[in-house]
Short mmCIF file of C-alpha atoms in Angstrom, two decimals:
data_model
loop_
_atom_site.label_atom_id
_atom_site.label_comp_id
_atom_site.label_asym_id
_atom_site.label_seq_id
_atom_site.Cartn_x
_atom_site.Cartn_y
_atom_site.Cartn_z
CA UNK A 414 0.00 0.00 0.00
CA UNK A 415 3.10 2.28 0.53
CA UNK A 416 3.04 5.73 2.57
CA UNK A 417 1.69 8.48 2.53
CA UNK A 418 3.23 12.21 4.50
CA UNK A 419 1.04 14.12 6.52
CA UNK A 420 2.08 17.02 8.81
CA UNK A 421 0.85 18.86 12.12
CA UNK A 422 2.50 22.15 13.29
CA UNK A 423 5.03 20.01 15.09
CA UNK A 424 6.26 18.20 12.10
CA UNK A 425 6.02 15.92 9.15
CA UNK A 426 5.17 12.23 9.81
CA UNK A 427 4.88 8.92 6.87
CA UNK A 428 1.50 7.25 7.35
CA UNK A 429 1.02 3.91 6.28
CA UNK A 430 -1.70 4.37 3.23
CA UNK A 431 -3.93 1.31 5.03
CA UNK A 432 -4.69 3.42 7.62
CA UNK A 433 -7.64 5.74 7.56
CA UNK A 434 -6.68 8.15 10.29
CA UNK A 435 -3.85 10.41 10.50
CA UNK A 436 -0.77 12.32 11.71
CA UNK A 437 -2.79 13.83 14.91
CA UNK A 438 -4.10 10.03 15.96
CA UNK A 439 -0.73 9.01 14.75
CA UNK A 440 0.54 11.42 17.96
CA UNK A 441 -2.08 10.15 19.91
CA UNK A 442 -0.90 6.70 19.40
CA UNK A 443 2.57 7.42 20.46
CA UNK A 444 1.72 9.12 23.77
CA UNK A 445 -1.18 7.42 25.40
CA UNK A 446 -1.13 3.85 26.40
CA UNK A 447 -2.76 3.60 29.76
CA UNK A 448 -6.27 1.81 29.82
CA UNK A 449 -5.39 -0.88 26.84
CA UNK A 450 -8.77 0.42 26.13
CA UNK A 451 -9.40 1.75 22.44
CA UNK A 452 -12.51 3.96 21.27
CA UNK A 453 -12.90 0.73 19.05
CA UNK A 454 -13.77 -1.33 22.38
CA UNK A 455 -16.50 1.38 22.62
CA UNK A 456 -18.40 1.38 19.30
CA UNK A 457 -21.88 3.21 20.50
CA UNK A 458 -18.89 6.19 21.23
CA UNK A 459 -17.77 6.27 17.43
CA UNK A 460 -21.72 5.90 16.55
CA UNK A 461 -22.17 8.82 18.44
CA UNK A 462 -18.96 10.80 17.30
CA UNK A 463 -20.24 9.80 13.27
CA UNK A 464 -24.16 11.46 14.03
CA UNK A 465 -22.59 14.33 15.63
CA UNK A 466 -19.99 15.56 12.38
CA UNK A 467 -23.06 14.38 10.37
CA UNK A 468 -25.28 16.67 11.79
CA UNK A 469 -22.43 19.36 11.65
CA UNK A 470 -21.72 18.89 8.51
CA UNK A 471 -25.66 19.10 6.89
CA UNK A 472 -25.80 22.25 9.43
CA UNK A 473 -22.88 24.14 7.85
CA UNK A 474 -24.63 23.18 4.57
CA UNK A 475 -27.73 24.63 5.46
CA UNK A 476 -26.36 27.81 6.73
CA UNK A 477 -24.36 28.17 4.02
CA UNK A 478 -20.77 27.99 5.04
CA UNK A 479 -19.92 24.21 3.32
CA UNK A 480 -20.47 23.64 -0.13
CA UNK A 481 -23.18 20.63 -0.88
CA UNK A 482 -20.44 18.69 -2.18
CA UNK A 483 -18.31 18.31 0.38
CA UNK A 484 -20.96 18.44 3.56
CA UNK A 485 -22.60 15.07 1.45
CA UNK A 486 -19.39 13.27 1.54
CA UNK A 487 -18.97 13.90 4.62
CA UNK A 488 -21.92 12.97 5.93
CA UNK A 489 -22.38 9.44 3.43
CA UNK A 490 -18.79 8.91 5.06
CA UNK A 491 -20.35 9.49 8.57
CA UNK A 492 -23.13 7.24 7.48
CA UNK A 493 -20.89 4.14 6.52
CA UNK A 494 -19.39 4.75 10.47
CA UNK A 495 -22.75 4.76 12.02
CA UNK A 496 -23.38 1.22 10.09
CA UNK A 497 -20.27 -0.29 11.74
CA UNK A 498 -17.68 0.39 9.19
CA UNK A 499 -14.09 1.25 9.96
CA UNK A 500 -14.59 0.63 13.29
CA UNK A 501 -10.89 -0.67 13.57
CA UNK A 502 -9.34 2.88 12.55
CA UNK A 503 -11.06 4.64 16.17
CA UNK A 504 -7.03 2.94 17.95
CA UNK A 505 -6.63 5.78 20.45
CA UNK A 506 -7.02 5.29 24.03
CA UNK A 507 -9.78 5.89 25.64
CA UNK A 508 -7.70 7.85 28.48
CA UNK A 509 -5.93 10.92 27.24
CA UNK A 510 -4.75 13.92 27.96
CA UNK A 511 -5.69 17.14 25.58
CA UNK A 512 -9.93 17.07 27.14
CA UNK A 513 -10.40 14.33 23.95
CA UNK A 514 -8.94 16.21 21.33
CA UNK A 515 -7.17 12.88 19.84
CA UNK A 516 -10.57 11.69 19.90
CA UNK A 517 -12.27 14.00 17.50
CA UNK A 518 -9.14 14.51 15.26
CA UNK A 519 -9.39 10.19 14.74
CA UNK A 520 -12.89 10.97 14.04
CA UNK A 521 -12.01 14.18 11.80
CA UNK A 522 -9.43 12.07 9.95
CA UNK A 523 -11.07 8.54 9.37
CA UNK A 524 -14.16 10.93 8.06
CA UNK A 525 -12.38 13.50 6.19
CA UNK A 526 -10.39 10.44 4.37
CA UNK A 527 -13.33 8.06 4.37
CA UNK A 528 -14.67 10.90 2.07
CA UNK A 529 -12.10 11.72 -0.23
CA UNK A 530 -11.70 7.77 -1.57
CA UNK A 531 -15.28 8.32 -1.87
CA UNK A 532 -14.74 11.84 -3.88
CA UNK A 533 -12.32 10.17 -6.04
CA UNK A 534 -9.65 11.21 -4.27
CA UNK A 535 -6.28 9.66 -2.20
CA UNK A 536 -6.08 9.23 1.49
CA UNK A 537 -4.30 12.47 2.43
CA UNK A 538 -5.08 14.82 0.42
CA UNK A 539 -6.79 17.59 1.75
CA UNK A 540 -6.19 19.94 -0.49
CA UNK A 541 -10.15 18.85 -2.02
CA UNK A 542 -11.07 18.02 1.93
CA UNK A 543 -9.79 19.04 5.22
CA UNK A 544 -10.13 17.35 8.71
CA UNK A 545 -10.51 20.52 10.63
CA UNK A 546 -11.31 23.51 7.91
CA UNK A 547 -14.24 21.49 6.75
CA UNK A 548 -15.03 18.08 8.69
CA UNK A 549 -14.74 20.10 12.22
CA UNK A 550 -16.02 23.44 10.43
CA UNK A 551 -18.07 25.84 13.28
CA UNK A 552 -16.74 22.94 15.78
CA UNK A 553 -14.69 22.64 18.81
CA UNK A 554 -13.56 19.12 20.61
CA UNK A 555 -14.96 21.15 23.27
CA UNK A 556 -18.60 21.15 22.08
CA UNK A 557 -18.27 17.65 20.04
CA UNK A 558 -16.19 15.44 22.84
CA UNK A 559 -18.79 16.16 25.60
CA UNK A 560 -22.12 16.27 23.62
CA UNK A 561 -20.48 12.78 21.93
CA UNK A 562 -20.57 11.59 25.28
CA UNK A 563 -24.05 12.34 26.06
CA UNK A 564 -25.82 11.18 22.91
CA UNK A 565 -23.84 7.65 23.61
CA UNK A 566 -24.58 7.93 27.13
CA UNK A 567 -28.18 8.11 26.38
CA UNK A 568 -27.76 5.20 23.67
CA UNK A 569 -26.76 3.26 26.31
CA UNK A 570 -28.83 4.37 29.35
CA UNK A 571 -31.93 3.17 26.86
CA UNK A 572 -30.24 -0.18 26.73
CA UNK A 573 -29.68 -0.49 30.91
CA UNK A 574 -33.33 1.01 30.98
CA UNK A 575 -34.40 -2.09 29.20
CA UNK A 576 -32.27 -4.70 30.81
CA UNK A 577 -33.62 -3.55 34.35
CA UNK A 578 -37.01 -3.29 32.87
CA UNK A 579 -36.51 -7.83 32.10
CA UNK A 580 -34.76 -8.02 35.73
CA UNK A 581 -38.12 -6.80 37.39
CA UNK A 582 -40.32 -8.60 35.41
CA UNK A 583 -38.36 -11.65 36.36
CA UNK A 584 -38.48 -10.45 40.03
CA UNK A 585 -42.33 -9.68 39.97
CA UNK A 586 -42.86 -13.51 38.24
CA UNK A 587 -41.36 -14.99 41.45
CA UNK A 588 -43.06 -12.36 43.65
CA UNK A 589 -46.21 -13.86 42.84
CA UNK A 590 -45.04 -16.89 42.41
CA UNK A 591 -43.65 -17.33 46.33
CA UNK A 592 -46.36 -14.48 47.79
CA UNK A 593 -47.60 -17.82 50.34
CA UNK A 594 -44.17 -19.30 51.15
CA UNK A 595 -43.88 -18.04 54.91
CA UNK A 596 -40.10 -17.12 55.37
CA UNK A 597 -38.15 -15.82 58.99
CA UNK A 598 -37.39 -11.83 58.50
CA UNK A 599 -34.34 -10.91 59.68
CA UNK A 600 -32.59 -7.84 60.91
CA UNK A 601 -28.59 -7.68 61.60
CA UNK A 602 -28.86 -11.27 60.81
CA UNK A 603 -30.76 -12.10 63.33
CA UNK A 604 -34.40 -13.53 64.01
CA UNK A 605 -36.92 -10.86 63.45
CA UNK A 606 -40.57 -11.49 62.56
CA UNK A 607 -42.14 -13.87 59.62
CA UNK A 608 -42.66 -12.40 56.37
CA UNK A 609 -43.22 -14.36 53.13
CA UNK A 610 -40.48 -14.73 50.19
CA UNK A 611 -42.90 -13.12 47.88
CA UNK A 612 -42.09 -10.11 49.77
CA UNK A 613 -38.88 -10.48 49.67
CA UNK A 614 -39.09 -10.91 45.81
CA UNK A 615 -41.58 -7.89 45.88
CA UNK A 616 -38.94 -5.43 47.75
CA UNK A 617 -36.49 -6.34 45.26
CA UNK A 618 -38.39 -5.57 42.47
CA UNK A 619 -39.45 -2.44 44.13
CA UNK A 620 -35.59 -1.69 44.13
CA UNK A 621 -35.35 -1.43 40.87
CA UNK A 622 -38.25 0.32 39.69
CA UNK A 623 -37.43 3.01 41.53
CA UNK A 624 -33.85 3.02 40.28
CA UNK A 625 -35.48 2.94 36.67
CA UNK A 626 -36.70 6.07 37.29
CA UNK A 627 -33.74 7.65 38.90
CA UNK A 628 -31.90 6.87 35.50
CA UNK A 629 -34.69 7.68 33.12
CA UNK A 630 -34.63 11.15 35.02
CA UNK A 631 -30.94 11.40 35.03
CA UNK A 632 -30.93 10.11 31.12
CA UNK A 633 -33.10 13.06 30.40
CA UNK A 634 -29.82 15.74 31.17
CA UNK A 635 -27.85 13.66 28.68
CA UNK A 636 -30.24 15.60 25.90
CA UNK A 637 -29.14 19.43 26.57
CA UNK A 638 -25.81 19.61 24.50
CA UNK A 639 -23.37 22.66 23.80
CA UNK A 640 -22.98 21.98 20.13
CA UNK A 641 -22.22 25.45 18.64
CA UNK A 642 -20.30 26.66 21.68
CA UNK A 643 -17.05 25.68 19.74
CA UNK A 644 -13.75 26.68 22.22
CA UNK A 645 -15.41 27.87 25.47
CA UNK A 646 -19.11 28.76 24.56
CA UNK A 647 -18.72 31.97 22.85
CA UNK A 648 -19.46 30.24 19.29
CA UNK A 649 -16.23 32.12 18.10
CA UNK A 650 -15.99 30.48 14.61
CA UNK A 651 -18.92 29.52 13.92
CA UNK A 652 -22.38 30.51 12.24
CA UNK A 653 -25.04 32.30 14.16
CA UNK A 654 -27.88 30.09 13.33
CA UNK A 655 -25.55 26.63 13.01
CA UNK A 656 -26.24 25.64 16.87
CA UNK A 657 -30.21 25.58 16.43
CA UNK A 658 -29.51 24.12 13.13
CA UNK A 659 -27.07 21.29 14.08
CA UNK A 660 -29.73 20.02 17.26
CA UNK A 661 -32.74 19.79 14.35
CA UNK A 662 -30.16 17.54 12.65
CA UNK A 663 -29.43 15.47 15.16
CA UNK A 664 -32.95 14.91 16.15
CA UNK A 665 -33.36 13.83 12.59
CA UNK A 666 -30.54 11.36 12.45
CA UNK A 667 -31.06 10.02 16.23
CA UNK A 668 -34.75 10.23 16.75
CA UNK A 669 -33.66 11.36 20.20
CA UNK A 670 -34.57 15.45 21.27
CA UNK A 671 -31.51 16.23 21.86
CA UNK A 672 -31.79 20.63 22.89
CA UNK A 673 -28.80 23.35 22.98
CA UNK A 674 -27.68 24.04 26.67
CA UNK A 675 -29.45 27.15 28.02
CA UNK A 676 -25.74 28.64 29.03
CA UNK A 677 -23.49 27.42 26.41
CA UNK A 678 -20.20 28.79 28.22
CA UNK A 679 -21.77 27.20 31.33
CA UNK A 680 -21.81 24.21 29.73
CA UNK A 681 -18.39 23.77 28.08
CA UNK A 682 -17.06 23.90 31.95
CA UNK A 683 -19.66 22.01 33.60
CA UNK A 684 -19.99 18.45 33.84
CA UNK A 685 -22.03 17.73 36.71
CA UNK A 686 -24.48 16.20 34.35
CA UNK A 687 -22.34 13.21 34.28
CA UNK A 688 -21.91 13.48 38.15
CA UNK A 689 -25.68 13.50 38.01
CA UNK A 690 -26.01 9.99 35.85
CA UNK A 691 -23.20 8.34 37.55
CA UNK A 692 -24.92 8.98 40.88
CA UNK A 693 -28.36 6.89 39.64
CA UNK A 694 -26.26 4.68 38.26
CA UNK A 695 -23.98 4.32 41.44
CA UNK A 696 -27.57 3.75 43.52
CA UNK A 697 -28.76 0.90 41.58
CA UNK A 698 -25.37 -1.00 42.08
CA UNK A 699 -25.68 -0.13 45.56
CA UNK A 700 -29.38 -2.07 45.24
CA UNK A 701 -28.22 -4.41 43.21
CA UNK A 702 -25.24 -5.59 45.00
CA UNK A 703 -27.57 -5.67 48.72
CA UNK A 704 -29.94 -7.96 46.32
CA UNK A 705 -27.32 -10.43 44.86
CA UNK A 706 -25.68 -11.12 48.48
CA UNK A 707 -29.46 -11.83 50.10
CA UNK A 708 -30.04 -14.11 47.27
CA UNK A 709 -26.74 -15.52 48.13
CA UNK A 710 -27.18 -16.05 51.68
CA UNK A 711 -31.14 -17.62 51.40
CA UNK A 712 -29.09 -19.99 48.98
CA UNK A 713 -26.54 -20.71 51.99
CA UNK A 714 -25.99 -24.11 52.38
CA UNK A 715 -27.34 -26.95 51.20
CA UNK A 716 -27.33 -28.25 54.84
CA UNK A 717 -25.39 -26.10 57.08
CA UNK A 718 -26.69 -22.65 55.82
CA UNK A 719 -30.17 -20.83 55.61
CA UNK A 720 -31.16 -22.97 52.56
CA UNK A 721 -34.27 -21.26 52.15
CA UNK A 722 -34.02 -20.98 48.10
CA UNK A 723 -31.95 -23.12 45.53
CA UNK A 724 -29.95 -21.12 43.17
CA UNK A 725 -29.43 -22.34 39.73
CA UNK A 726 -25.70 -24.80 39.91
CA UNK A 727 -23.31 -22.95 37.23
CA UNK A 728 -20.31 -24.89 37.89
CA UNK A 729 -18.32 -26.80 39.96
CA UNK A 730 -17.27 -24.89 43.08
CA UNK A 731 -13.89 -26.19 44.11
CA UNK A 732 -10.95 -28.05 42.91
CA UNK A 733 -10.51 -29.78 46.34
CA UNK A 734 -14.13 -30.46 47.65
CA UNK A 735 -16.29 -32.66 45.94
CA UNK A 736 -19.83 -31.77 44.88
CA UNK A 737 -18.98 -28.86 46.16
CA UNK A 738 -21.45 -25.97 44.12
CA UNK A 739 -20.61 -21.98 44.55
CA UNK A 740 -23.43 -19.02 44.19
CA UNK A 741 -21.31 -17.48 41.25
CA UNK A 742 -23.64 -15.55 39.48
CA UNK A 743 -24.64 -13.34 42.72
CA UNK A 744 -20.86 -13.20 43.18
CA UNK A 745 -20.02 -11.68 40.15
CA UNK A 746 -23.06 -9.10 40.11
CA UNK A 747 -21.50 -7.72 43.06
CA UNK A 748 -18.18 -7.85 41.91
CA UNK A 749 -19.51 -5.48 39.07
CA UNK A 750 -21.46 -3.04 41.19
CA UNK A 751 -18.55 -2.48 42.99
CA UNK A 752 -16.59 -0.84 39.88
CA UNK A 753 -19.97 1.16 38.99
CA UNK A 754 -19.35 2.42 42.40
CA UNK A 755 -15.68 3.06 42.14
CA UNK A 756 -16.33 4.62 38.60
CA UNK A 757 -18.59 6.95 40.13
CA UNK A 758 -15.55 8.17 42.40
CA UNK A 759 -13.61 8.66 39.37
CA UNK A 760 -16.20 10.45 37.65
CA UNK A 761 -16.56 12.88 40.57
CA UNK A 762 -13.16 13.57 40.94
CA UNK A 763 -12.71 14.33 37.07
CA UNK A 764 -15.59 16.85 37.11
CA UNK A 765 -14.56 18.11 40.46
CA UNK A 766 -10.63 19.10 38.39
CA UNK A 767 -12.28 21.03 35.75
CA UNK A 768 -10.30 24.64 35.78
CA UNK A 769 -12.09 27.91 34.29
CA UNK A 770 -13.56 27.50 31.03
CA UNK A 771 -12.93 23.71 30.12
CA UNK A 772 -12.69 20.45 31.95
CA UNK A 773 -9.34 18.76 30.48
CA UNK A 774 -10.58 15.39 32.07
CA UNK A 775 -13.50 14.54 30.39
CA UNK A 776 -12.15 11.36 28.62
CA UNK A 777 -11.37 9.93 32.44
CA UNK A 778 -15.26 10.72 32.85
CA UNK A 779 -16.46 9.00 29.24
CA UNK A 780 -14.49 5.73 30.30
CA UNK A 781 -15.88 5.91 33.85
CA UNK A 782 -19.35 6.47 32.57
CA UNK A 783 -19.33 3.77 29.46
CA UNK A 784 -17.81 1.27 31.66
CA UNK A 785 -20.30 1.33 34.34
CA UNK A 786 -23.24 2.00 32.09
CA UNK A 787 -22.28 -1.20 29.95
CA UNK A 788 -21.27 -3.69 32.98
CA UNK A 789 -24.63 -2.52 35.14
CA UNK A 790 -26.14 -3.57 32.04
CA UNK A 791 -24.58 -7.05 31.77
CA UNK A 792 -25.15 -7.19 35.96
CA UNK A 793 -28.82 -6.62 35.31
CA UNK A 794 -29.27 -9.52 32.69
CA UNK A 795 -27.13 -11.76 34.51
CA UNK A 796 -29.13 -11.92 37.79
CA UNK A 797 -32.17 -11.66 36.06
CA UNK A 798 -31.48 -14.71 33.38
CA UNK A 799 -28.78 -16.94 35.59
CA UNK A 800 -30.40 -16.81 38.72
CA UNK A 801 -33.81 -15.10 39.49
CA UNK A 802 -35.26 -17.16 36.42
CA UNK A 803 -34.10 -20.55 37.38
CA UNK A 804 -34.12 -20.44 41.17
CA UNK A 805 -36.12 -22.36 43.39
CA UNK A 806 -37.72 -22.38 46.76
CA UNK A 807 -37.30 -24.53 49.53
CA UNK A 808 -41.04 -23.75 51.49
CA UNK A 809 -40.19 -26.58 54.31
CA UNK A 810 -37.20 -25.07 55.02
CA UNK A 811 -38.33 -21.79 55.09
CA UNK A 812 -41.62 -22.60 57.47
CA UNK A 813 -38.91 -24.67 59.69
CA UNK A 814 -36.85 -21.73 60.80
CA UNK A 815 -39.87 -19.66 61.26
CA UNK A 816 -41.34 -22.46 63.68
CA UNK A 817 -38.17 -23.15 65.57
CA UNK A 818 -37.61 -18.98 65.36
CA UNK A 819 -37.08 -17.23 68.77
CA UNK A 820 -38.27 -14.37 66.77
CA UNK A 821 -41.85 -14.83 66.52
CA UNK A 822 -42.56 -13.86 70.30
CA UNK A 823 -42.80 -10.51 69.20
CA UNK A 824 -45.98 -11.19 68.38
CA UNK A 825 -47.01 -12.15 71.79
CA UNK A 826 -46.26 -8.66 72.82
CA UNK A 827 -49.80 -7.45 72.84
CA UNK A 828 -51.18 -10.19 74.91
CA UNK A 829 -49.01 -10.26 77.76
CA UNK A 830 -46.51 -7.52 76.91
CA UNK A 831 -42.94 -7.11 76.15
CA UNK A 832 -41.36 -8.10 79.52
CA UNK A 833 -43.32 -11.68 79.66
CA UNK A 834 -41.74 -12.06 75.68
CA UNK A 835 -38.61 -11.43 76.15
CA UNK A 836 -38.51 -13.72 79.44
CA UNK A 837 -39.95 -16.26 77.39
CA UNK A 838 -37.32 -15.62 74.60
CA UNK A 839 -35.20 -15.87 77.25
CA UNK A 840 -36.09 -19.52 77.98
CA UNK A 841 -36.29 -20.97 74.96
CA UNK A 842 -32.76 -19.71 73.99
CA UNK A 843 -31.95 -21.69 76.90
CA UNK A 844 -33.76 -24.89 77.06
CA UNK A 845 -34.93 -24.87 73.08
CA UNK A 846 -38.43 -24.82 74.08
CA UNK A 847 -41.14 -23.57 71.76
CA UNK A 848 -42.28 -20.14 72.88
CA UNK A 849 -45.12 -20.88 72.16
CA UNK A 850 -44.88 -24.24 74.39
CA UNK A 851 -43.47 -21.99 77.29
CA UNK A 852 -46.21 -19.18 77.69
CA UNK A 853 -48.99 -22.16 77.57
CA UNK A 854 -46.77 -23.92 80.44
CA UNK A 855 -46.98 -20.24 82.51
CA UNK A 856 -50.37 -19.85 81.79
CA UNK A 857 -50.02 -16.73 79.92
CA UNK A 858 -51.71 -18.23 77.41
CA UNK A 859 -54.03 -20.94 75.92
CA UNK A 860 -53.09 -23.21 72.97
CA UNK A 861 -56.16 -22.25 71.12
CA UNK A 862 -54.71 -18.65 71.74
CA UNK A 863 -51.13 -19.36 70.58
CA UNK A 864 -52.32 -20.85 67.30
CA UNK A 865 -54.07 -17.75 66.50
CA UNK A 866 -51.40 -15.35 67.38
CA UNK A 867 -49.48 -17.74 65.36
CA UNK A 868 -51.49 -17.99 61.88
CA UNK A 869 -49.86 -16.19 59.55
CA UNK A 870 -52.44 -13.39 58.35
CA UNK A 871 -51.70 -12.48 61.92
CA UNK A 872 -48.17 -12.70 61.82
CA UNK A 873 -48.06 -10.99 58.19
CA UNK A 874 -50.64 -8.56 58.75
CA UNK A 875 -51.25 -5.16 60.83
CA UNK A 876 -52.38 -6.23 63.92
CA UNK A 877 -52.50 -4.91 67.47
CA UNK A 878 -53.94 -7.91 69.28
CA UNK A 879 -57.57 -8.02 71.50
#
């Protein structure tokens, strides 16, 4: 294929002619190597990057500052990108210094040169297209790196949306499923009162409907972009109408209503909106996470734990004990909502550096934010289709602990008070008695008594005694 020369301001550099991008992601390549992460590893990020210059480029046409000729081939070229193409040319890392510049210039070039073999042109010659006078015309990386961000971010947030949308459903299915399998409560993991596993189900799927809409509110800030604030948010370089212009566009291409930023230089230096998302998104892994290890410890066992459900068997659990079977799957969800929740420390801190007019660490955000989005995702379908799905309950085992529970003389308290229950707690923590046995032996109470404080609607339901 031979070479081709290209040159920056700092020099003159031979670029292999099989390569689509250029002499700045060239630089780029030679200077960051930190995450092993590429923006190819993130392909709803390029999608993003390609509808953004596409919507530049038909606004620049419409205003009338690029030529129909070269705003189509740019945005046919940004059209092949969207579909999946060259994905393999996006090689910089996703960590970087320069607040993502490398990323928009690999974007710029693969474009610009994606075009000009399209225009009947070589690779490199930019003479008949250029990847900043025309593919970055009336654009800054400082108005197409962030809003890039936020119209993948939402991309994906739709995706999570959905995932935690099959996770409850699962969760409600064994809600009603288990909603008369009487279970021990516990608090501090210790006896409380009875409750049913349905419930238990139920509050878990209550968890994540309300974390649904935490993130379909927090989604709806990825929509107000600064596109047409080009360097800090003054617009310098760009046409007066282009901004209202280039958000029509992208509403056209996305189907998304995507809105300019009420403040643009506001938003050029603010990125709390991604503080904002990575928050909801740091809650559900919090939820999440508390869900996975109480499915893990009901599944303690099979004899010596709780054993009050049956998680689905994965694998084998040890390469020393025999028949030995591990709760992976609730393992590994927490394992991953414990990076959200890192991520969301990183994310903080990035926004939190921001100087004056510009936040220099918004790729350090982007990878944060991507990461977490995409492996809360994969958290959420995992639990829902490897465990809640499959599992089983054990009802015997679950209405033996609450029989042989200490626990349930709290519901004697309104028949002979809290002093008489906790003496007879007292007792049968000593002798193993049956409360119930011991406040019939003091004549607290009859047995036709104890059964009724005993039956379930009682125990399950409001109820202040007679």
């Amino acid at each position: 294929m031979g070479t081709r020369k290209e040159h920056d301001f700092i020099g003159e550099l031979e670029i292999s002619n099989d390569v689509y991008y250029g002499v700045q992601t060239f630089r780029a390549l030679e200077n960051f190597h930190l995450s092993g992460r590429k923006l190819s590893d993130y392909p709803y990020f390029v999608k993003a990057f390609a509808q953004i210059k596409k919507a530049a480029a038909l606004a620049n046409k419409e205003v009338g500052v690029l030529d129909a000729e070269k705003a189509d081939a740019i945005a046919k070229a940004c059209d092949r990108l969207i579909a999946g193409e060259f994905l393999d040319q996006f090689v910089v890392d996703m960590i970087q210094g320069g607040a993502g510049t490398s990323t928009n210039m690999n974007a710029n070039e693969v474009i610009t040169n994606v075009a000009l073999e399209a225009m009947g042109h070589k690779k490199g010659e930019y003479k008949f297209l250029h990847p900043n006078d025309h593919t970055n015309l009336g654009q800054s990386t400082n108005d197409t790196y962030p809003s890039s961000i936020k119209v993948a971010a939402y991309a994906k947030l739709t995706d999570l949306l959905k995932a935690m949308k099959h996770l409850k459903d699962e969760l409600d299915i064994k809600a009603k499923e288990y909603k008369d399998i009487i279970k021990m409560g516990r608090t501090e993991l210790e006896d409380a009162v009875p409750t049913t596993l349905g419930n238990t189900f139920n509050a878990f799927s209550t968890y994540i409907q309300s974390d649904i809409e935490k993130i379909t509110a927090a989604r709806e800030s990825m929509t107000y972009l600064n596109m047409g604030a080009t360097a800090i948010g003054t617009g310098i370089n760009c046409h007066p109408d282009y901004k209202n212009v280039v958000e029509k566009k992208l509403k056209e291409i996305t189907g998304v209503e995507f809105k300019p930023a009420d403040d643009f230089i506001a938003a050029t230096q603010d990125t709390a909106d991604f503080v904002h998302v990575s928050g909801a998104l740091k809650t559900a892994a919090v939820r999440l996470s508390k869900m996975a290890n109480d499915l893990r410890l009901m599944n303690s066992g099979p004899r010596c734990g709780l054993g009050e459900i049956n998680l689905p068997q994965m694998q084998p659990g040890s390469s020393i004990m025999p028949g030995k079977v591990n709760p992976v799957i609730a393992e590994v969800v927490g394992e991953a909502c414990y990076e959200v929740i890192g991520n969301d420390v990183t994310i903080m801190l990035c926004s939190e550096r921001g100087e004056f007019e510009l936040n220099a660490f918004e790729p350090g955000i982007a990878y944060g934010l991507f990461n977490s989005i995409f492996i809360l995702e994969n958290a959420m379908l995992t639990l829902a289709d490897k465990a809640i799905k499959h599992l089983t309950a054990n009802p015997e085992a679950c209405l033996k602990a609450v029989l042989n529970s200490v626990g349930i003389v709290t519901a004697f308290n309104p028949y002979i008070g809290y002093e008489n229950s906790a003496s007879i707690a007292k007792e049968a923590l000593k002798t193993g008695k049956a409360v119930g046995d011991i406040a019939i032996e003091r004549g607290l109470l009859t047995k036709a008594q104890v059964d009724e404080i005993l039956d379930p609607k009682n125990m399950l339901n409001p109820h202040m005694g007679k």
